[in-house]
Coordinates of C-alpha atoms and ligand atoms in Angstrom, one line a residue:
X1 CA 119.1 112.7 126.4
X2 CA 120.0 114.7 123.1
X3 CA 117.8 117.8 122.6
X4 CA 114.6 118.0 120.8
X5 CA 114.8 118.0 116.8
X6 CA 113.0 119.1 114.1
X7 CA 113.4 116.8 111.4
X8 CA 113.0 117.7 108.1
X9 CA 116.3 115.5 106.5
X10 CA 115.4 112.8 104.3
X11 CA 114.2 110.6 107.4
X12 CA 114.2 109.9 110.3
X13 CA 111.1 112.3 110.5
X14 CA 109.4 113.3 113.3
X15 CA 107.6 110.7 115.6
X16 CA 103.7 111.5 116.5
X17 CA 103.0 111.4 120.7
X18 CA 100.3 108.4 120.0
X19 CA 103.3 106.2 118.4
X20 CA 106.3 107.3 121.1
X21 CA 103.6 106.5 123.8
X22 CA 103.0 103.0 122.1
X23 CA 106.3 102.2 122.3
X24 CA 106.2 102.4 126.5
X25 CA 104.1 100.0 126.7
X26 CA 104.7 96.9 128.7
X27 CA 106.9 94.0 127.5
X28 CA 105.8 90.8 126.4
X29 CA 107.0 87.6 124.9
X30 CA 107.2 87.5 121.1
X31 CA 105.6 84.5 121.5
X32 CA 102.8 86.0 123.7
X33 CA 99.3 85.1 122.4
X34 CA 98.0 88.4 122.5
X35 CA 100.5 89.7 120.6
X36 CA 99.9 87.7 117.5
X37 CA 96.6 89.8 116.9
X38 CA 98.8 93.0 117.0
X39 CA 101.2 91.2 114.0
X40 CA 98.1 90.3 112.0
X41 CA 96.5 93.9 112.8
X42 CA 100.0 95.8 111.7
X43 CA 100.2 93.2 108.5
X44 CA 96.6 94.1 107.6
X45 CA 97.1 98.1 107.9
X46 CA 100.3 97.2 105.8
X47 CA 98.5 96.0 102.8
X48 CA 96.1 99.0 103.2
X49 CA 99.0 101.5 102.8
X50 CA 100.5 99.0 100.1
X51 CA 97.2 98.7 98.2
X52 CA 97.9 95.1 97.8
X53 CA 96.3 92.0 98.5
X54 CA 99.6 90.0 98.7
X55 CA 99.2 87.5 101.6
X56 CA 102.8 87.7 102.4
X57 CA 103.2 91.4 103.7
X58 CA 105.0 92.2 106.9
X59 CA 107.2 94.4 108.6
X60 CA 111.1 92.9 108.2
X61 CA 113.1 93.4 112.0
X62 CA 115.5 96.1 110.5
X63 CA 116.1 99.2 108.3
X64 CA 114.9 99.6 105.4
X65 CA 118.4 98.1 103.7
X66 CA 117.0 94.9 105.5
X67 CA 113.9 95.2 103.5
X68 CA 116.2 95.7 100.2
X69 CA 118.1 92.6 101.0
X70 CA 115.1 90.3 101.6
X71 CA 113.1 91.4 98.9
X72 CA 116.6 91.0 96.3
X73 CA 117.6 87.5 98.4
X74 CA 113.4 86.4 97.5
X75 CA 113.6 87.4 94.5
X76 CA 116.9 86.9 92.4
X77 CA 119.1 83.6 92.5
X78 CA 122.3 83.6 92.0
X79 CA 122.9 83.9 88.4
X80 CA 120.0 85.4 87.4
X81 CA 119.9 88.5 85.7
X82 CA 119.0 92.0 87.9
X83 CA 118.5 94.7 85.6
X84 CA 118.7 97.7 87.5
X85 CA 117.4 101.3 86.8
X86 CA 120.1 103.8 88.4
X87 CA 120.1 107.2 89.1
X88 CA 121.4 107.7 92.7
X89 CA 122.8 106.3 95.5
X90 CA 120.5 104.0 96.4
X91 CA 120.2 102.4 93.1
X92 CA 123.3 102.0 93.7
X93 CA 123.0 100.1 96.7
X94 CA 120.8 97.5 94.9
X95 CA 123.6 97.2 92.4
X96 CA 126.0 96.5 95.1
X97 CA 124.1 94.3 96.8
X98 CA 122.7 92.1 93.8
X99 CA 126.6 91.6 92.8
X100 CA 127.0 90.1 96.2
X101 CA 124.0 87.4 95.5
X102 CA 126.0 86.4 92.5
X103 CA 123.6 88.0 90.1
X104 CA 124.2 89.0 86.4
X105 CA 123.6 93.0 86.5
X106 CA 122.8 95.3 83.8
X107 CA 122.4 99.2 84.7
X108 CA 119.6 101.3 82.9
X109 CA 120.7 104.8 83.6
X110 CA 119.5 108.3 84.1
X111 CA 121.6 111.3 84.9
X112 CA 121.0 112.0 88.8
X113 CA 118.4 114.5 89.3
X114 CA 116.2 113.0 86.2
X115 CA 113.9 109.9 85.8
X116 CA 114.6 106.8 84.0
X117 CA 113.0 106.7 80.5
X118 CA 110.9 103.6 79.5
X119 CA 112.0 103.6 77.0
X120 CA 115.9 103.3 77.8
X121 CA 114.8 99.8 79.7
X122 CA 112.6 98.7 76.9
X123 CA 116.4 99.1 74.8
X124 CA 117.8 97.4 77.3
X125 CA 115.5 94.2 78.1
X126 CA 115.3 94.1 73.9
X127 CA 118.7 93.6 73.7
X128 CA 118.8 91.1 76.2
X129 CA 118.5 87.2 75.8
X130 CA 116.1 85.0 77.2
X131 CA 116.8 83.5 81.0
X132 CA 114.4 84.9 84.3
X133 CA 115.3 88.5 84.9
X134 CA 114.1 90.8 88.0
X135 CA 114.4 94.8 87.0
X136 CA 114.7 96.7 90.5
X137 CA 113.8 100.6 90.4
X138 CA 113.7 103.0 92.8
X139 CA 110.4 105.1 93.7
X140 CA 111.4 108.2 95.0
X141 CA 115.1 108.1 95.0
X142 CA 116.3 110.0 98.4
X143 CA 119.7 111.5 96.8
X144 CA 118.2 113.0 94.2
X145 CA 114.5 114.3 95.2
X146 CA 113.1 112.5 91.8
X147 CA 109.7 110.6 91.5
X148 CA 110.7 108.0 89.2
X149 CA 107.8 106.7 86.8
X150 CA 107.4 103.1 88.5
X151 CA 103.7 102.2 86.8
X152 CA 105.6 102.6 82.9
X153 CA 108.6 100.8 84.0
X154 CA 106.6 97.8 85.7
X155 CA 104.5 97.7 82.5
X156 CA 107.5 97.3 80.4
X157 CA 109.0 95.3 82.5
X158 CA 106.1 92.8 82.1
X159 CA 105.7 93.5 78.5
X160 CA 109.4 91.3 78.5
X161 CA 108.5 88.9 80.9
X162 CA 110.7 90.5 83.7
X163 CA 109.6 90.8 87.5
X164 CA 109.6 93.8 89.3
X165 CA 110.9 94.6 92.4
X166 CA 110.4 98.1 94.1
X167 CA 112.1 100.7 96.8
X168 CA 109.5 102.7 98.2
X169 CA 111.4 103.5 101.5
X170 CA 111.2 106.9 101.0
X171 CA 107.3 107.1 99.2
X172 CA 104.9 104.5 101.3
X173 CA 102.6 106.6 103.4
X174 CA 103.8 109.6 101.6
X175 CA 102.9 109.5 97.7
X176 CA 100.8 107.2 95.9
X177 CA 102.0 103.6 95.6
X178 CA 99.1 101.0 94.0
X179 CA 101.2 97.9 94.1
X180 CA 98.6 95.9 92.7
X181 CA 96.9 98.5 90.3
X182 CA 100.9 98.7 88.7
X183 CA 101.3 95.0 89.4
X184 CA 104.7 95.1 91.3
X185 CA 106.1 91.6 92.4
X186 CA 107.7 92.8 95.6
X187 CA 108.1 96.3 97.2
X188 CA 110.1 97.5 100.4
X189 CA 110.3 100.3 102.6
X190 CA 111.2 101.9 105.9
X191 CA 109.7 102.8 109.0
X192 CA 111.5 106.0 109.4
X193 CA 110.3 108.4 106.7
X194 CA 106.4 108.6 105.4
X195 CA 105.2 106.3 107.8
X196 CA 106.4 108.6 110.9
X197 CA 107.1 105.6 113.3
X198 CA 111.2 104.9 114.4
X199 CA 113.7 104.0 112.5
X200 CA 114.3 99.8 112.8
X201 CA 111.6 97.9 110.7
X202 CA 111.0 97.4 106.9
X203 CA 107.5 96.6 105.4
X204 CA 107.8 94.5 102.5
X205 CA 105.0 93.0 100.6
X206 CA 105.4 90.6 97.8
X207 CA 103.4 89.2 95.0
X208 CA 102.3 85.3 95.5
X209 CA 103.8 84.4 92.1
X210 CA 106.8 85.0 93.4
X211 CA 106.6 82.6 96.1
X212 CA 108.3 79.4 97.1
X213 CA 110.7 79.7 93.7
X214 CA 113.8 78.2 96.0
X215 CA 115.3 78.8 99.5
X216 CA 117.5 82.0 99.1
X217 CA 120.6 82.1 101.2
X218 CA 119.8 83.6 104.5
X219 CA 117.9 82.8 107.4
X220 CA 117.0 86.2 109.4
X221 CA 115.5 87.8 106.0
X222 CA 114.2 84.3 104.5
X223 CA 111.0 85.8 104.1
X224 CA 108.7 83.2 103.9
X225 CA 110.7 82.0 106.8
X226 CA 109.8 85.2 108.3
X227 CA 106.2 84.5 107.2
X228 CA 105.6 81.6 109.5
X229 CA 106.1 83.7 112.4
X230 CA 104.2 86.4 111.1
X231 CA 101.2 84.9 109.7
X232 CA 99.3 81.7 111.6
X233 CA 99.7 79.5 113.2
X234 CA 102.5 82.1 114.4
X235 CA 105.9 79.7 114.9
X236 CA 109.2 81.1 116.6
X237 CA 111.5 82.4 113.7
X238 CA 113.4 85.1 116.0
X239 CA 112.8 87.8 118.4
X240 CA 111.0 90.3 116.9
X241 CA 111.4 94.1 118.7
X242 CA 108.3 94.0 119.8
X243 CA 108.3 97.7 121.2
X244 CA 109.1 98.2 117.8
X245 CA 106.2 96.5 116.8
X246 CA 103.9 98.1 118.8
X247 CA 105.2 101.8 117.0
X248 CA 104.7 100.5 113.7
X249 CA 101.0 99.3 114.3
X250 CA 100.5 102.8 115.5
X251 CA 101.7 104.5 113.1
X252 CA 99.6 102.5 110.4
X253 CA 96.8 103.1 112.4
X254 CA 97.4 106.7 112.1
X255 CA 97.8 106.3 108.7
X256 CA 94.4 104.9 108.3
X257 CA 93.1 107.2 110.7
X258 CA 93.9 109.9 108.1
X259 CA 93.0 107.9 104.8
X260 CA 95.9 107.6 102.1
X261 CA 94.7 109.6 99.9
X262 CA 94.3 112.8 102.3
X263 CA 98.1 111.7 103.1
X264 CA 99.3 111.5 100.0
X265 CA 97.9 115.0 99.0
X266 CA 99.0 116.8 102.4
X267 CA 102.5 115.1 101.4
X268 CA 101.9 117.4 97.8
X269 CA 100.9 120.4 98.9
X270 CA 103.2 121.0 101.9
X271 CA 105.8 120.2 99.4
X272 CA 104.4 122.5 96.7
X273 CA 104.4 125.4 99.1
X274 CA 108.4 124.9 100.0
X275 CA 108.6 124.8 96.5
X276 CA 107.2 127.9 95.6
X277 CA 109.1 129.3 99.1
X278 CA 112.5 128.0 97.9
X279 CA 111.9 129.6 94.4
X280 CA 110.6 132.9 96.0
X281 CA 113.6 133.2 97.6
X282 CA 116.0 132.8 94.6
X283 CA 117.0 129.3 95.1
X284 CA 117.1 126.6 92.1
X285 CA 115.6 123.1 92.5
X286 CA 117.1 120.1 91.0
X287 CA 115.0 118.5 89.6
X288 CA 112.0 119.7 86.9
X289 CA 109.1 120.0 88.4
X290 CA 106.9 117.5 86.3
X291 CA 109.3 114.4 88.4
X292 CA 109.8 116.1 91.3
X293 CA 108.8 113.7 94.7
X294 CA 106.4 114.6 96.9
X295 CA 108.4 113.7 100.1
X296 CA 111.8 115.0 99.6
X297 CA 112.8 118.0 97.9
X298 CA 116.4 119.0 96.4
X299 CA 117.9 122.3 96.3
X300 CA 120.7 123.6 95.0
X301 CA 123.4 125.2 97.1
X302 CA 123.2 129.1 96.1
X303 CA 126.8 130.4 95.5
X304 CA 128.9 132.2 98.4
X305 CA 127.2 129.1 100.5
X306 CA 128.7 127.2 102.9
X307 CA 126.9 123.7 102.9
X308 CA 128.1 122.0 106.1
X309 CA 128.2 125.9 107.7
X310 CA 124.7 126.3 107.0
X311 CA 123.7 122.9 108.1
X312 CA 125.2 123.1 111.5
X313 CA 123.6 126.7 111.9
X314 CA 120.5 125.4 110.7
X315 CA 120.8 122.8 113.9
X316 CA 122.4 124.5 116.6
X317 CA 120.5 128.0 116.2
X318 CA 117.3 126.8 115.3
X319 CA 117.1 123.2 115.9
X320 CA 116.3 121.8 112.4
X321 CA 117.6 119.1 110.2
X322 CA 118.5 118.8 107.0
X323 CA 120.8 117.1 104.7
X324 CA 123.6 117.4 102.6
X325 CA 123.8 115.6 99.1
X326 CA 125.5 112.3 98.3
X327 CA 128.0 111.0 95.8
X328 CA 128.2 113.5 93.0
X329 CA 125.9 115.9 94.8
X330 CA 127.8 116.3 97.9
X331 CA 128.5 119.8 98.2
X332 CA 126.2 120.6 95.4
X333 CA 122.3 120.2 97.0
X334 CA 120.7 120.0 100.5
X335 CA 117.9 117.3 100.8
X336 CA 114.8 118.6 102.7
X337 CA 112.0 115.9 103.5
X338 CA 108.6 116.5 104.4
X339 CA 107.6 113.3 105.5
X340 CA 104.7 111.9 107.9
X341 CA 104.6 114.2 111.0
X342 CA 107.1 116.2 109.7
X343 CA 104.7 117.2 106.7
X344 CA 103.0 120.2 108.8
X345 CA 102.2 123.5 107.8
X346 CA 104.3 124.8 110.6
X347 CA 107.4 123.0 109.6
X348 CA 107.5 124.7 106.1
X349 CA 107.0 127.7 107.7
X350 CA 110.0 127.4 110.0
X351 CA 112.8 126.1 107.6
X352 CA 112.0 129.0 105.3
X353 CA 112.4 131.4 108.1
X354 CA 114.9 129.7 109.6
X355 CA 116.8 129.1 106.6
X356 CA 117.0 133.0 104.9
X357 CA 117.8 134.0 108.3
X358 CA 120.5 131.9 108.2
X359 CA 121.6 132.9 104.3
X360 CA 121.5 136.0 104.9
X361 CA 123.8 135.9 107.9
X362 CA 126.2 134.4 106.0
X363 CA 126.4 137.0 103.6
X364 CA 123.9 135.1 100.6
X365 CA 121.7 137.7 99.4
X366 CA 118.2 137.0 98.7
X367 CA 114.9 138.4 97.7
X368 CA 113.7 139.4 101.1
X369 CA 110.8 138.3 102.8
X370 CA 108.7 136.4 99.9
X371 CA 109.6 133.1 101.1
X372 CA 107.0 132.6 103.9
X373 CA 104.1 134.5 101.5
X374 CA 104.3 132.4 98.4
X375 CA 104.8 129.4 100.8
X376 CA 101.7 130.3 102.8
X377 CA 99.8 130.8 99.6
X378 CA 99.9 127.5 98.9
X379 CA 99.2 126.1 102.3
Ligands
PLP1 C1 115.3 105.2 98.7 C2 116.0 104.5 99.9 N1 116.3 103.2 99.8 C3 116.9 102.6 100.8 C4 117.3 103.3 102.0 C5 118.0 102.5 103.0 O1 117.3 102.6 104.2 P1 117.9 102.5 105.7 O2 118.9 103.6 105.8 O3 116.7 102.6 106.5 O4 118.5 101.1 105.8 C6 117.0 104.6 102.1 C7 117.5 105.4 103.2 O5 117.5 106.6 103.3 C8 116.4 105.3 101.0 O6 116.1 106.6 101.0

């Protein structure tokens, strides 16, 4: 067994007791009668954390690229137009992926490390002719640490007669995501980062208008396909991991347990404080504060630094996580998320320690000693 981690990377985060105990319990079939109460009960606390009413809402057996994949194979034919907005990796990913379905896709971009204006996709769905088009934005965008503004871009979206389809893998459970207030047509996640239970499943709601356009081409994330096992009369589609299962009911019950909105502001003012920790001790964030996410903050890598030296000290010496940046970040920002039940006072209080400890043993010098003060302030 590898030794215990503190996670505070942009996911996996920490698992709570209640859900790694849920995961022992015993087997049973996946087509076990009681067990189809637990899929209705885990699709119910779904559409809690969603704020939706969208029938078809379930947790996808995989990551949360799985969830990506079915929510882009649902949603865009091949041929169709994808308009994406991109500013990071994962953006990227959708890009990547919606050239492999055959669609026709435009980019709306943003520097990385800044939102995507409105008003740059309102340009771009002007310009374009008529013919169904799905934009596909990001939430929180993991590489860079940004919030991006999801309830203006869905409202222009509509404004052109687009659909909207959204990543929140690294914001449900962790900042505020009305998918039916902003009237989102689909929306995916993980089960890794806000939500706090193990990495392997993917909630995905989507909107009924959506529904039953054509048969997209794949059976294991056809998710109406997937629907019929999930919601009655509960047929056999596959095997689902039903230990799995079992941790992401948990976990949503947790959820509920604490009420969203208490989540969503711990999730702001655990991340304020490392804010105002970082800053204390003379680091620069990426990103402007006014589109900064709640769940994973970016911070630039102070000069005489050495990112993957630091990183590995971080871990062997003091048994913490974090991450280094991707694509043009790499080598430029470390990635620290505060997600689910790695959102604790205590946590915050560690990495700050841990990390000017480590700074200053490599010869960084720093303001001494405010970190852990303005952090606590805040607290
Ligand atoms: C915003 C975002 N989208 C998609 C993914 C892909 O999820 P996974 O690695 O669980 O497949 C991630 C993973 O970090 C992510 O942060």
């Amino acid at each position: 067994m590898l030794g215990e981690r503190i996670l505070l990377g942009p996911g996996p985060s920490l698992v709570p007791p209640e859900v790694t105990a849920a995961m022992a319990a015993p087997m049973v079939g996946h087509m076990d009668p009681d067990l189809f109460p637990v899929l209705e009960e885990t699709a119910r606390l779904l559409r809690q954390v969603f704020q939706t009413a969208n029938e078809l809402t379930l947790a996808v057996s995989g990551t949360g690229t799985a969830g990506m994949e079915a929510t882009l194979l649902h949603m865009v034919k091949p041929g169709e137009r994808l308009v994406v907005c991109s500013a990071g990796f994962f953006a990227d990913r959708l890009i990547e992926i919606g050239g492999r379905i055959g669609a026709e896709v435009v980019r709306v971009e943003a520097a990385w490390g800044r939102p995507i204006d409105p008003a740059d996709l309102e340009r771009a769905l002007g310009r374009l002719g008529g013919g169904r088009t799905t934009v596909a934005a990001v939430h929180v965008e993991t590489s860079t640490g940004v919030l991006h503004p999801i309830a203006d871009l869905a409202r222009v979206a509509h404004a052109h007669d687009a659909a909207i389809l959204v990543d929140a893998v690294a914001s449900l459970g962790g900042a505020d995501l009305p998918t039916d207030a902003w009237d989102l047509d689909a929306c995916y996640s993980g089960s890794q980062k806000c939500l706090s239970a193990p990495p392997g499943m993917a909630p995905v709601t989507v909107h009924t208008r959506t529904r039953g356009r054509f048969r997209p081409a794949t059976f294991y994330l056809d998710l109406e396909g997937l629907w019929t096992y999930w919601g009655a009369p509960h047929g056999y589609h596959h095997t689902v991991p039903v230990s799995l299962v079992y941790a992401m009911r948990e976990a949503l019950r947790l959820v509920a347990a604490e009420g969203l909105p208490a989540r969503v502001e711990r999730h702001r003012r655990m991340t304020r404080a490392l804010w105002a920790g970082l800053e204390a001790m003379g680091l620069e964030l990426l990103v402007p504060e006014p589109h900064r996410s709640p769940t994973i903050t970016t911070v630039r890598i102070p000069a005489g630094a050495d990112d993957a030296k630091v990183r590995t000290r971080l871990l062997r010496e003091y048994s913490i996580e974090i991450a280094g940046g991707l694509g043009p970040l790499r080598g430029q920002i470390w990635r620290i998320g505060l997600m689910g039940y790695s959102c604790q006072p205590k946590w915050v209080l560690a990495l700050l320690g841990a990390l000017e400890a480590v700074l200053t043993a490599e010869g960084v010098r720093l303001p001494k000693g405010d970190a852990a003060r303005a952090a606590a302030a805040r607290l």
